[in-house]
Coordinates of C-alpha atoms in Angstrom, one line a residue:
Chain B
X6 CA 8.6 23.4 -0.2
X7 CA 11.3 25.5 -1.7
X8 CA 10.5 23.7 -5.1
X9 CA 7.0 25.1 -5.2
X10 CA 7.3 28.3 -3.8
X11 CA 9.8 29.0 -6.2
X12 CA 7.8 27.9 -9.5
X13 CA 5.1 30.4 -8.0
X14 CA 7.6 33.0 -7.0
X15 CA 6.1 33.4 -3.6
X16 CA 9.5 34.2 -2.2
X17 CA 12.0 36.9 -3.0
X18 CA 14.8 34.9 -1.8
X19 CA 15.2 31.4 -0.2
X20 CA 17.3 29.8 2.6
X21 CA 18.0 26.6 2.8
X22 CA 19.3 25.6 6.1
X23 CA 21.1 21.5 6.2
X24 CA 23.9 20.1 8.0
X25 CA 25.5 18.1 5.2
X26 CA 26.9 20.6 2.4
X27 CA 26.4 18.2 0.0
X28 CA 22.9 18.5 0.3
X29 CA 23.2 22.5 -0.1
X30 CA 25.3 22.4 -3.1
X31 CA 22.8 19.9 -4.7
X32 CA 19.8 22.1 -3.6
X33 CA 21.8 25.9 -4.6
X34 CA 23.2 23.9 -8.1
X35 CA 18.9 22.6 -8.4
X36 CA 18.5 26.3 -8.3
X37 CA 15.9 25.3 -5.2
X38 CA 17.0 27.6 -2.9
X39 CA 19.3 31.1 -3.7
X40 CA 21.6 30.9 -0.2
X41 CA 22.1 27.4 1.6
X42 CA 23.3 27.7 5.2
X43 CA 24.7 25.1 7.7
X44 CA 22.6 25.3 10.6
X45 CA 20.0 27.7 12.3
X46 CA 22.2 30.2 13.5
X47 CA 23.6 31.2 10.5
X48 CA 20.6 32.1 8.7
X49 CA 20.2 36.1 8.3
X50 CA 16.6 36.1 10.6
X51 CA 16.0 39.6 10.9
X52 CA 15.6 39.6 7.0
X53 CA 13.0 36.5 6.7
X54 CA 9.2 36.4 6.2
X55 CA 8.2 32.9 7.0
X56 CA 10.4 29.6 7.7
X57 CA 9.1 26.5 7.4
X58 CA 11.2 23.7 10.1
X59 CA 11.1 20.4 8.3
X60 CA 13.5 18.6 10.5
X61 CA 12.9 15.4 12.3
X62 CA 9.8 16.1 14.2
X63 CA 11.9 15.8 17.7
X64 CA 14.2 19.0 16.8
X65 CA 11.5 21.3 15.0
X66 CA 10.6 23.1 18.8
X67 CA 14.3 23.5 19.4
X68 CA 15.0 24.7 16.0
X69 CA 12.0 27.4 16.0
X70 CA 13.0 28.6 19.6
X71 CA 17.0 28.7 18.4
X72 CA 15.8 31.3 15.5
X73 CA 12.7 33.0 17.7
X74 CA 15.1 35.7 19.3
X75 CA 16.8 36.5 16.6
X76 CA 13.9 37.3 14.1
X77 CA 12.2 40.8 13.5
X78 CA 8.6 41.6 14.7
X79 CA 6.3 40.4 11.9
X80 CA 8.2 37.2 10.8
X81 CA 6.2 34.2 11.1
X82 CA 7.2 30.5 11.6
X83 CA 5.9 27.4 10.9
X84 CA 6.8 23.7 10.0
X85 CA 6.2 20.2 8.4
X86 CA 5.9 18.0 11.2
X87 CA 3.7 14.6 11.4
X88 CA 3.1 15.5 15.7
X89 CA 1.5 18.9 16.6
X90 CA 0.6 18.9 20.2
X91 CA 4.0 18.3 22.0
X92 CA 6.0 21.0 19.1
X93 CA 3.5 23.6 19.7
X94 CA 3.6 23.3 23.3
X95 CA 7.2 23.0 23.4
X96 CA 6.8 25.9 21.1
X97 CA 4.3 27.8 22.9
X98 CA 6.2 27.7 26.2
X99 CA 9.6 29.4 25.0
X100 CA 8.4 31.4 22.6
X101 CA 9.4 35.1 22.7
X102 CA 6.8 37.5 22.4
X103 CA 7.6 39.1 19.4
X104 CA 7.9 35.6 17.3
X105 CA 5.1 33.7 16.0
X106 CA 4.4 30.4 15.6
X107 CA 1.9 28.5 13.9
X108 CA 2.0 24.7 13.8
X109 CA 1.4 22.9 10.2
X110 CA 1.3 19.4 8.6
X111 CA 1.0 18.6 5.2
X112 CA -0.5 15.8 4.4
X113 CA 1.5 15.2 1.2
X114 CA 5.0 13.2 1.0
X115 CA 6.7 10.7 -1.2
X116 CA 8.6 7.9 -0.3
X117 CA 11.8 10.0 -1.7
X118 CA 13.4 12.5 -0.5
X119 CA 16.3 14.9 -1.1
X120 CA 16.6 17.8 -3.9
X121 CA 16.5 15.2 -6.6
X122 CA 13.3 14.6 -5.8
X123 CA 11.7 18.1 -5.3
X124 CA 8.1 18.5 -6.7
X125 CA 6.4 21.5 -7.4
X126 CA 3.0 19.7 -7.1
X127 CA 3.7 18.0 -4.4
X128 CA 1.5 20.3 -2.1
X129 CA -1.3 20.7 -5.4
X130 CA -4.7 19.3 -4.2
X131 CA -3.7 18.0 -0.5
X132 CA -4.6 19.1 2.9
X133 CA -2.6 20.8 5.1
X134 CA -3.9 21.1 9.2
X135 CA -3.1 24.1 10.9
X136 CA -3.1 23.9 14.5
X137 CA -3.6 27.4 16.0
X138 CA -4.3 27.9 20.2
X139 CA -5.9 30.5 21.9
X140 CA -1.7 31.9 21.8
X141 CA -1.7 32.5 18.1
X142 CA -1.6 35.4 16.3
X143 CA -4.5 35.9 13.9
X144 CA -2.4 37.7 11.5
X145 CA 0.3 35.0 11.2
X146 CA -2.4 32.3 11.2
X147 CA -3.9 34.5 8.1
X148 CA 0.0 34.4 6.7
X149 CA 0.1 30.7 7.4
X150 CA -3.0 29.4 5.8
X151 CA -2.4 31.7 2.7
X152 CA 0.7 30.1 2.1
X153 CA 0.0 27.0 2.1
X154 CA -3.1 28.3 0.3
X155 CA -1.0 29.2 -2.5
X156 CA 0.7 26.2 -2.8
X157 CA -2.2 24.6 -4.0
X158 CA -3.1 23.1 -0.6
X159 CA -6.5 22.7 1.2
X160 CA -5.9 24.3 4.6
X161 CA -7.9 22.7 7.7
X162 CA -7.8 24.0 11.4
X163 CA -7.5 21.6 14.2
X164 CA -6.4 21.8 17.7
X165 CA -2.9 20.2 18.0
X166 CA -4.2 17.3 19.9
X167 CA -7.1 16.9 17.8
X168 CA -4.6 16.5 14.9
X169 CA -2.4 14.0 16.7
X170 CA -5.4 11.8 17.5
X171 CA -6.4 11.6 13.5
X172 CA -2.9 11.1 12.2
X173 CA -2.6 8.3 14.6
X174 CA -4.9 6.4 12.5
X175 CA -5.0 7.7 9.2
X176 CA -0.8 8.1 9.0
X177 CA 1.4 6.5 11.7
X178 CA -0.8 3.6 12.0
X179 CA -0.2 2.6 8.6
X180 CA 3.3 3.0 8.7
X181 CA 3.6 0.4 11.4
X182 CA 1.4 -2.1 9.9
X183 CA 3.5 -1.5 6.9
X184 CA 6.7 -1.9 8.8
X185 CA 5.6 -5.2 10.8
X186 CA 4.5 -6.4 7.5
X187 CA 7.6 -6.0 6.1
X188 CA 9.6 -6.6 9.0
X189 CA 8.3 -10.4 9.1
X190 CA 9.2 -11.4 5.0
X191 CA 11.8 -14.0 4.8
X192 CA 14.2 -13.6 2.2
X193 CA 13.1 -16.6 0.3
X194 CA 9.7 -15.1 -0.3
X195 CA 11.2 -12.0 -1.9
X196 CA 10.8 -13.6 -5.1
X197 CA 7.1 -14.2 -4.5
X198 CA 5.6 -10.7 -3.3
X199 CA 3.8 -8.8 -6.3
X200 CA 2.1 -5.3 -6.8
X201 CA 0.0 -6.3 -3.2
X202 CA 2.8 -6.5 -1.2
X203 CA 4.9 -3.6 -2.6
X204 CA 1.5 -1.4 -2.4
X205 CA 0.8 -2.2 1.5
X206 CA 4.6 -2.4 2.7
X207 CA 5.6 1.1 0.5
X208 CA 5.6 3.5 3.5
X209 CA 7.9 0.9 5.4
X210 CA 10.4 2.2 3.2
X211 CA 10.5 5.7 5.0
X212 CA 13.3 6.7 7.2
X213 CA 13.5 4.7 10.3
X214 CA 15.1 7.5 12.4
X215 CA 11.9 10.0 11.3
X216 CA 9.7 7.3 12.1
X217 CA 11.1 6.6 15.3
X218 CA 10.6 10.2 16.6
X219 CA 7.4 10.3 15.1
X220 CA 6.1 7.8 16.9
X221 CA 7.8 8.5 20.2
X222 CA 6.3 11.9 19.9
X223 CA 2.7 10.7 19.4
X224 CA 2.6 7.7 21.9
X225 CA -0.5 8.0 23.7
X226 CA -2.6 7.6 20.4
X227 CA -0.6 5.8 18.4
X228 CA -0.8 3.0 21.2
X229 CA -5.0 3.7 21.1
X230 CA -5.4 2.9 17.4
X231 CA -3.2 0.3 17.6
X232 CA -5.3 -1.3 20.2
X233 CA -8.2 -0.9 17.8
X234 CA -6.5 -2.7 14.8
X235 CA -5.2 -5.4 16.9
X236 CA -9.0 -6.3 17.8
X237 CA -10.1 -6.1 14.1
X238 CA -7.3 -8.7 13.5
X239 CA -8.5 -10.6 16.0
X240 CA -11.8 -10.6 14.8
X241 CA -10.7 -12.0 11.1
X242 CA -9.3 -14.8 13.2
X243 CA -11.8 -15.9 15.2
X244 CA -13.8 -15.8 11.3
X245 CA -11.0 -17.9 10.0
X246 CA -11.0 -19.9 12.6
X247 CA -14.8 -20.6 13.4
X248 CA -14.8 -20.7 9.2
X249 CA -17.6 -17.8 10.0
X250 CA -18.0 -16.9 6.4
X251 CA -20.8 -14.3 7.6
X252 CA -18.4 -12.9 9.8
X253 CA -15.5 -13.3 7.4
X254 CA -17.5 -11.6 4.6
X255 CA -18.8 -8.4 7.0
X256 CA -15.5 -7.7 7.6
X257 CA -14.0 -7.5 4.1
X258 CA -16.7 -5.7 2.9
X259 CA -16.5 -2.7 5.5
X260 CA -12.9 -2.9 4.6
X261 CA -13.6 -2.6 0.8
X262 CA -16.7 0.2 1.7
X263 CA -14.5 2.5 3.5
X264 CA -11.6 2.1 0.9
X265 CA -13.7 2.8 -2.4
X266 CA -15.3 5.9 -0.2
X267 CA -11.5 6.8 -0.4
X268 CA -10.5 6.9 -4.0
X269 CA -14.0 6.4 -6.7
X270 CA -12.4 4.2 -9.3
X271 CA -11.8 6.0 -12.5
X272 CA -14.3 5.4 -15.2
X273 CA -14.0 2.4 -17.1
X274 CA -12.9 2.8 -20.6
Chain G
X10 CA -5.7 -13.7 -20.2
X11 CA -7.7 -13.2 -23.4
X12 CA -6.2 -9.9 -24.5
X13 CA -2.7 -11.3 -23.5
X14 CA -3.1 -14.5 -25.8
X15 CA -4.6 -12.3 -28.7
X16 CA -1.9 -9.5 -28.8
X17 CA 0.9 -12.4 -29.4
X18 CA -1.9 -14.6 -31.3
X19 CA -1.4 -17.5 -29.4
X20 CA -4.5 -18.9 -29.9
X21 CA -6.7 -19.6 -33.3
X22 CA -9.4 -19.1 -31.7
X23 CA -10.9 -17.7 -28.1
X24 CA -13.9 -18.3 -26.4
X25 CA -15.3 -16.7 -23.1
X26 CA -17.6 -18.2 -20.2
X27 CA -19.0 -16.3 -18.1
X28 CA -22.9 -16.5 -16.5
X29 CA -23.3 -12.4 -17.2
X30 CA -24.5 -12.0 -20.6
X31 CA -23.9 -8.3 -20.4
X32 CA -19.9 -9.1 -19.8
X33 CA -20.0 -11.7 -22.2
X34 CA -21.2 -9.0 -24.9
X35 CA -18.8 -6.8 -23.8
X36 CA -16.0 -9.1 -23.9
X37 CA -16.6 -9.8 -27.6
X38 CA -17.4 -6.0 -28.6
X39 CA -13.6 -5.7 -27.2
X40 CA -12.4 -8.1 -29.4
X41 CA -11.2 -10.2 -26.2
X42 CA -12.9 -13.9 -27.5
X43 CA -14.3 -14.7 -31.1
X44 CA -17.3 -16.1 -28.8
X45 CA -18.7 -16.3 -25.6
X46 CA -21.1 -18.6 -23.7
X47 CA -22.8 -18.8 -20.5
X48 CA -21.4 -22.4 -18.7
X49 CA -19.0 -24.7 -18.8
X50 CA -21.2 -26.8 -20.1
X51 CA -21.6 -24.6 -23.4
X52 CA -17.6 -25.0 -23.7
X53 CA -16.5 -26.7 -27.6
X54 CA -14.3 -28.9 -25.0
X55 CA -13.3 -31.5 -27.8
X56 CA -11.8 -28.1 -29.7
X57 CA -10.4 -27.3 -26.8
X58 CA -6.0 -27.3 -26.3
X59 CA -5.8 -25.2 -23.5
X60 CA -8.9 -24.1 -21.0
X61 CA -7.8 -21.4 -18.5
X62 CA -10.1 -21.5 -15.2
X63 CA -10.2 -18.1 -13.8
X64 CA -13.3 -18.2 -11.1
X65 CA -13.2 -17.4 -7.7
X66 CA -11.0 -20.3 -6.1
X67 CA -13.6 -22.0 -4.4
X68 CA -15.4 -22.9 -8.1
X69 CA -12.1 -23.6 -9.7
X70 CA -12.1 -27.7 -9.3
X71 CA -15.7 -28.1 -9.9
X72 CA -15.3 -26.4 -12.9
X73 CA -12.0 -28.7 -14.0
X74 CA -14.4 -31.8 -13.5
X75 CA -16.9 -30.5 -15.1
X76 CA -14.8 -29.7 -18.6
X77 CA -12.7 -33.1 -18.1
X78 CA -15.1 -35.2 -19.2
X79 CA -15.7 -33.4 -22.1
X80 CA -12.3 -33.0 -23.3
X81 CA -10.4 -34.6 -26.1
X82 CA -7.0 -36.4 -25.0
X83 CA -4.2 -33.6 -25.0
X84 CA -6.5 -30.8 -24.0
X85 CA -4.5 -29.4 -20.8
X86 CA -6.6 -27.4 -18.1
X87 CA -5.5 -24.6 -15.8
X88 CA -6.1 -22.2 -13.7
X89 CA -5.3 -19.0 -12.2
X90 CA -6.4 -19.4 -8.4
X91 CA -4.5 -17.3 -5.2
X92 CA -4.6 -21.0 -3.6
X93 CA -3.3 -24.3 -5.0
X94 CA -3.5 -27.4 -2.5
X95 CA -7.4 -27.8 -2.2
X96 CA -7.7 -27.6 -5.8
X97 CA -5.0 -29.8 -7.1
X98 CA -6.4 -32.4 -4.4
X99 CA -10.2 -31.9 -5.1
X100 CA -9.2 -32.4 -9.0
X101 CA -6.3 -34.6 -9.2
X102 CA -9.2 -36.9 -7.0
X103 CA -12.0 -36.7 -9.6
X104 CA -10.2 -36.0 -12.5
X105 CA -10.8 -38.8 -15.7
X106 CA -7.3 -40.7 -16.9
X107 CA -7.7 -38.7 -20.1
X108 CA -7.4 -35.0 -19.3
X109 CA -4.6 -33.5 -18.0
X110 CA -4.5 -30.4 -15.1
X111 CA -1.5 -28.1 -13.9
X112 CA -2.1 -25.3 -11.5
X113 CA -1.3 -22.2 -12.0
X114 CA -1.1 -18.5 -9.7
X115 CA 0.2 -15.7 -11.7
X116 CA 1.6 -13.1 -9.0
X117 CA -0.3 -10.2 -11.4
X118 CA -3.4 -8.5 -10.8
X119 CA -5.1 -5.6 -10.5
X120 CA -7.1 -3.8 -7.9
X121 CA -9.3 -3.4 -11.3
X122 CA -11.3 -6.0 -13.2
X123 CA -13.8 -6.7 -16.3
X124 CA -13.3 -6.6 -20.3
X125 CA -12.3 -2.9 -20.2
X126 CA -9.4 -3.0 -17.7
X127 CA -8.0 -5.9 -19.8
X128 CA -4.3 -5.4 -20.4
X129 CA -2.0 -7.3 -23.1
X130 CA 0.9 -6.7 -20.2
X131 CA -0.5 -7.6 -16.9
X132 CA 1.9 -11.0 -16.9
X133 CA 5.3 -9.2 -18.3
X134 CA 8.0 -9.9 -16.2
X135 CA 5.4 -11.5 -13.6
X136 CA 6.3 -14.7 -11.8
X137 CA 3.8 -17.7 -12.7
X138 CA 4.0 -20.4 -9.6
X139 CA 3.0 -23.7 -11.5
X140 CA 2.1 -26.4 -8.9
X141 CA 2.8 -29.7 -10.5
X142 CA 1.9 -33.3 -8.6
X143 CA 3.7 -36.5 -9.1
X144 CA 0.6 -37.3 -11.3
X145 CA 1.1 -34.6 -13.2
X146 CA 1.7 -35.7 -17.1
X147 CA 5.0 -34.2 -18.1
X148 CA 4.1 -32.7 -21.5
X149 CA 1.0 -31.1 -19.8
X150 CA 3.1 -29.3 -17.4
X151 CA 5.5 -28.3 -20.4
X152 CA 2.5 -26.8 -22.2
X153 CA 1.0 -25.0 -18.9
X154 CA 5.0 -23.0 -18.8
X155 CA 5.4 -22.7 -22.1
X156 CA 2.1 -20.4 -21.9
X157 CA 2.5 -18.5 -19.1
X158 CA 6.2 -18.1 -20.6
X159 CA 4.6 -16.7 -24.0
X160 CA 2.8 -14.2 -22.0
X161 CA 5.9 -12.9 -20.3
X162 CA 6.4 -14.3 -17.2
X163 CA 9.0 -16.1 -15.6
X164 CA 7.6 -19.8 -14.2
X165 CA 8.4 -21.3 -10.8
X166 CA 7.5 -24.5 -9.6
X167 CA 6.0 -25.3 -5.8
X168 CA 4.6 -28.1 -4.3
X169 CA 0.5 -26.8 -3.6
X170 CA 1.0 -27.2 -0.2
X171 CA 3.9 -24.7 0.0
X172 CA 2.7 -22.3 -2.3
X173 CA 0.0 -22.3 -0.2
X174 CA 1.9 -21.3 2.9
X175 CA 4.3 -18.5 0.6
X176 CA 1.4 -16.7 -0.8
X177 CA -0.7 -16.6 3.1
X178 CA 2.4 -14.1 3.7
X179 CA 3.0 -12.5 0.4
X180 CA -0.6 -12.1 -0.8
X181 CA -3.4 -13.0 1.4
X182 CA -1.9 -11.5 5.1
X183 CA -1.7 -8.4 3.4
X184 CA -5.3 -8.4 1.9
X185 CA -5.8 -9.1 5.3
X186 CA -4.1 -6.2 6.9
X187 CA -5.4 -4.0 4.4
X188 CA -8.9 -4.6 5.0
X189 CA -8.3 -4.4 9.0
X190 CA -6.7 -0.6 8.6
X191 CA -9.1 0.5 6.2
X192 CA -12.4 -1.2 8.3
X193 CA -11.1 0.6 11.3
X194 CA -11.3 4.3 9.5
X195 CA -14.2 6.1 10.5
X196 CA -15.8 8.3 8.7
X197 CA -14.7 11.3 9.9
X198 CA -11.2 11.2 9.5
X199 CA -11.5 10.3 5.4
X200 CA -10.2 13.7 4.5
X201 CA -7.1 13.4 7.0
X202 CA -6.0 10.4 4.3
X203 CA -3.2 10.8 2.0
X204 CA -1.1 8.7 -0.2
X205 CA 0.4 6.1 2.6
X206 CA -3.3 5.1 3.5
X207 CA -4.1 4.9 0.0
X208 CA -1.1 2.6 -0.8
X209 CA -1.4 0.8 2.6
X210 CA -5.1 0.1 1.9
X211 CA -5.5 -0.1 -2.1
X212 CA -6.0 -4.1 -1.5
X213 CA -9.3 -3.5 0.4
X214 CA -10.9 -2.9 -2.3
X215 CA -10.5 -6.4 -3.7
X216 CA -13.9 -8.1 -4.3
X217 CA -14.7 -9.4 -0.5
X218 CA -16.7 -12.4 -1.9
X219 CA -13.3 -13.6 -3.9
X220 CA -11.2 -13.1 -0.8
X221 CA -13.4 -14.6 1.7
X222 CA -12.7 -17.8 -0.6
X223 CA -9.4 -17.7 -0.8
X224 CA -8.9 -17.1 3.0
X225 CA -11.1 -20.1 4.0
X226 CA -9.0 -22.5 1.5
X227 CA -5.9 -21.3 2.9
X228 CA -7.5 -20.8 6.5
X229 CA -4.4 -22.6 8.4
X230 CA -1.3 -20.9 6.5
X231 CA -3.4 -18.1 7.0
X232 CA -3.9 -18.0 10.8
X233 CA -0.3 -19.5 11.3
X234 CA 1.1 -15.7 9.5
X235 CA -1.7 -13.8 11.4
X236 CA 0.0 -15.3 14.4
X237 CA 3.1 -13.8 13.1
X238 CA 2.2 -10.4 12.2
X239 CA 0.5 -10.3 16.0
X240 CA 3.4 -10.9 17.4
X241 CA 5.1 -8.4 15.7
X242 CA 2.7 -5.7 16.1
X243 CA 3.2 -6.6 20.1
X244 CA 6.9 -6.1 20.1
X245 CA 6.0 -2.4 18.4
X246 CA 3.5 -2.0 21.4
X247 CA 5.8 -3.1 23.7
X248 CA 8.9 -0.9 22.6
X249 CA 6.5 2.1 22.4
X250 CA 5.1 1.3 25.9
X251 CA 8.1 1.4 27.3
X252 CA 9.8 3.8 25.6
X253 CA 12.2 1.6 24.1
X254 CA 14.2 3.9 21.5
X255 CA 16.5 1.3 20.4
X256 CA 13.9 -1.6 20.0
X257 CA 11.9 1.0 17.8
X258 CA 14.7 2.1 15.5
X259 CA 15.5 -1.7 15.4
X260 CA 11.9 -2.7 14.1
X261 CA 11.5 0.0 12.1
X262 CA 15.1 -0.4 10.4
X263 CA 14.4 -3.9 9.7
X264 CA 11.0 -3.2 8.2
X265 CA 12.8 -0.7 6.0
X266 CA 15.5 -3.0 4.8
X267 CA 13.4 -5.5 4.1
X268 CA 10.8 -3.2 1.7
X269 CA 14.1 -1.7 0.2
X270 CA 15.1 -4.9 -1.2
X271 CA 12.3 -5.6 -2.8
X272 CA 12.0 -2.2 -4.9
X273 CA 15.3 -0.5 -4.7
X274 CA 14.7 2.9 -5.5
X275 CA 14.9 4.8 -9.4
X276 CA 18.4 6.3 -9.3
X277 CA 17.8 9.9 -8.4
X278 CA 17.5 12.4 -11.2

């Protein structure tokens, strides 16, 4: 974030808030942010504009109610998490009534982290869902979407629920099919996994600990979908095991319909 | 294959076979064969050192016995089927004392395919499994390495039948697993995709009439790793059901150790 608002000067000056000062030197000597502090408190929040929480998604509510009090009327905050519905309420609840919230995810990410891997583009040409209630400001919604507007981001508005249902399926889902698939390679077959294998594990590589909250935070749907893959499994093995090849054939070519929809292949040539 | 062979001019000459005239044109307009016919049975087979069989799997041994006959003593036949046992057996069992057959899987592909996605690098640094027999002819399997060696890649030898269990986890689950997430997308949640669905779904797109093939020739490796992956997906359930922190973090950590290994990460920079 502070990557790409700085390459667009969108900022006058930037905070950095992280617990491990190694991480602030690396980001201050990056020249990504101009001031890196330790921790919430010590950020000057009378003097900021808009901070973005990109913690773990199980501190961001505590974080954003820690800095709440302290900010000036007009300062507007938002964050990066994968869960909406219990932040924002968590939010919503302690929320003084001078601060504003506004819940936000990008959907953009790498499997990489850190200042070393800081991208301006990283927010170019993706989606970001904004999940304003009926307690939102409209200005600081407007403040919000123009941001992320700015960084070369789609904005969409869902209600924080809404959201968790869809990024059940279409992002934490994946992950754990990734990470079971992973989880169950031997070492002896290291040898033998090509570009398949890397391609449908990648996201396994992510942070355990992030995942973890993620997860925990989004249970309820997260179980749901999961429910629905584990039928379509079961369905490719009743195929394999009836050697349907009707059946067999149906299934992989919805599979391959919905992913070409994704991604058109590029020209030939 | 062709453009590979051509590049480090392996061969004298190349020729093509494929029933789509339209490919075969395009194939020689690219330069990938000096000629291209429709059939096997069009094949110069007494010409012929080393014949490459790359159909779907379940056309790969007729296709052997079909050339075999035809073929001078030395010429060696290959192949470059995702599954080995059925097609060793079916040929090695019709095969004529004369010719000589090794098969081959190179662990390289694309989610792309035709004359004008043909890359001179596709095997580099690739493993080639080569599945010799006790029937196999010793200089036939030298030739078959020495090739696929040529091209770049690094040859391994398996027994068919437990190449054939390897590649149900390695290659053909995760086809499978693809296709599942990316059949269960609806619609409407398309745009709510980013990169970790792409990557976790880019198999899907494979050709379903190639990968129904391969699943029904490897239908009980296959079903034995489904089993696998099931149970695995349960013990997510199960730790998410019950709120299990630790067995989360433990599943997720071991998914994330286990991708790591395979790809450890571009030093940062």
């Amino acid at each position: 974030v502070a990557r790409a608002v700085r390459t667009r000067l969108l900022a006058g000056r930037i905070v950095g808030v992280d617990h491990d000062p190694g991480r602030c030197a690396e980001a201050l000597a990056r020249g990504l942010v101009d001031e890196a502090v330790p921790d919430v408190a010590a950020v000057p929040w009378g003097e900021v504009g808009l901070g973005v929480f990109c913690t773990p998604v199980d501190q961001i509510a505590a974080g954003v109610l820690q800095a709440a009090p302290a900010c000036r009327h007009g300062t507007v905050l938002t964050d990066v998490g994968s869960t909406k519905a219990a932040i924002v309420a968590a939010v919503e609840q302690g929320l003084p009534a001078h601060a504003a919230f506004v819940g936000s995810h990008p959907l953009a990410g790498s499997d990489r982290s850190g200042p070393a891997h800081a991208s301006e583009l990283l927010f170019r040409d993706r989606v970001v869902v904004v999940t304003p209630t009926g307690r939102t400001p409209g200005e600081a919604l407007e403040r919000v979407c123009g941001f992320w507007t700015a960084l070369g981001a789609t904005v969409r508005h869902m209600d924080p629920a809404e959201h968790d249902r869809a990024v059940a399926l279409t992002s934490h889902l994946p992950h754990l099919v990734a990470s079971a698939l992973a989880g169950i390679l031997p070492d002896a077959l290291r040898g033998l996994t090509a570009t398949g294998f890397r391609d449908a594990t990648r996201l396994a590589a992510g942070d355990p600990r992030l995942w973890e909250a993620i997860f925990l935070q989004n249970r309820p749907a997260l179980l749901e979908v999961i429910g629905r893959l584990q039928d379509r499994v079961v369905e490719f093995k009743k195929a394999l095991q009836t050697g349907d090849r009707s059946a067999l054939l149906t299934l992989l070519a919805e599979g391959c319909a919905n992913r070409t929809a994704l991604d058109p292949p590029s020209p030939a040539g």
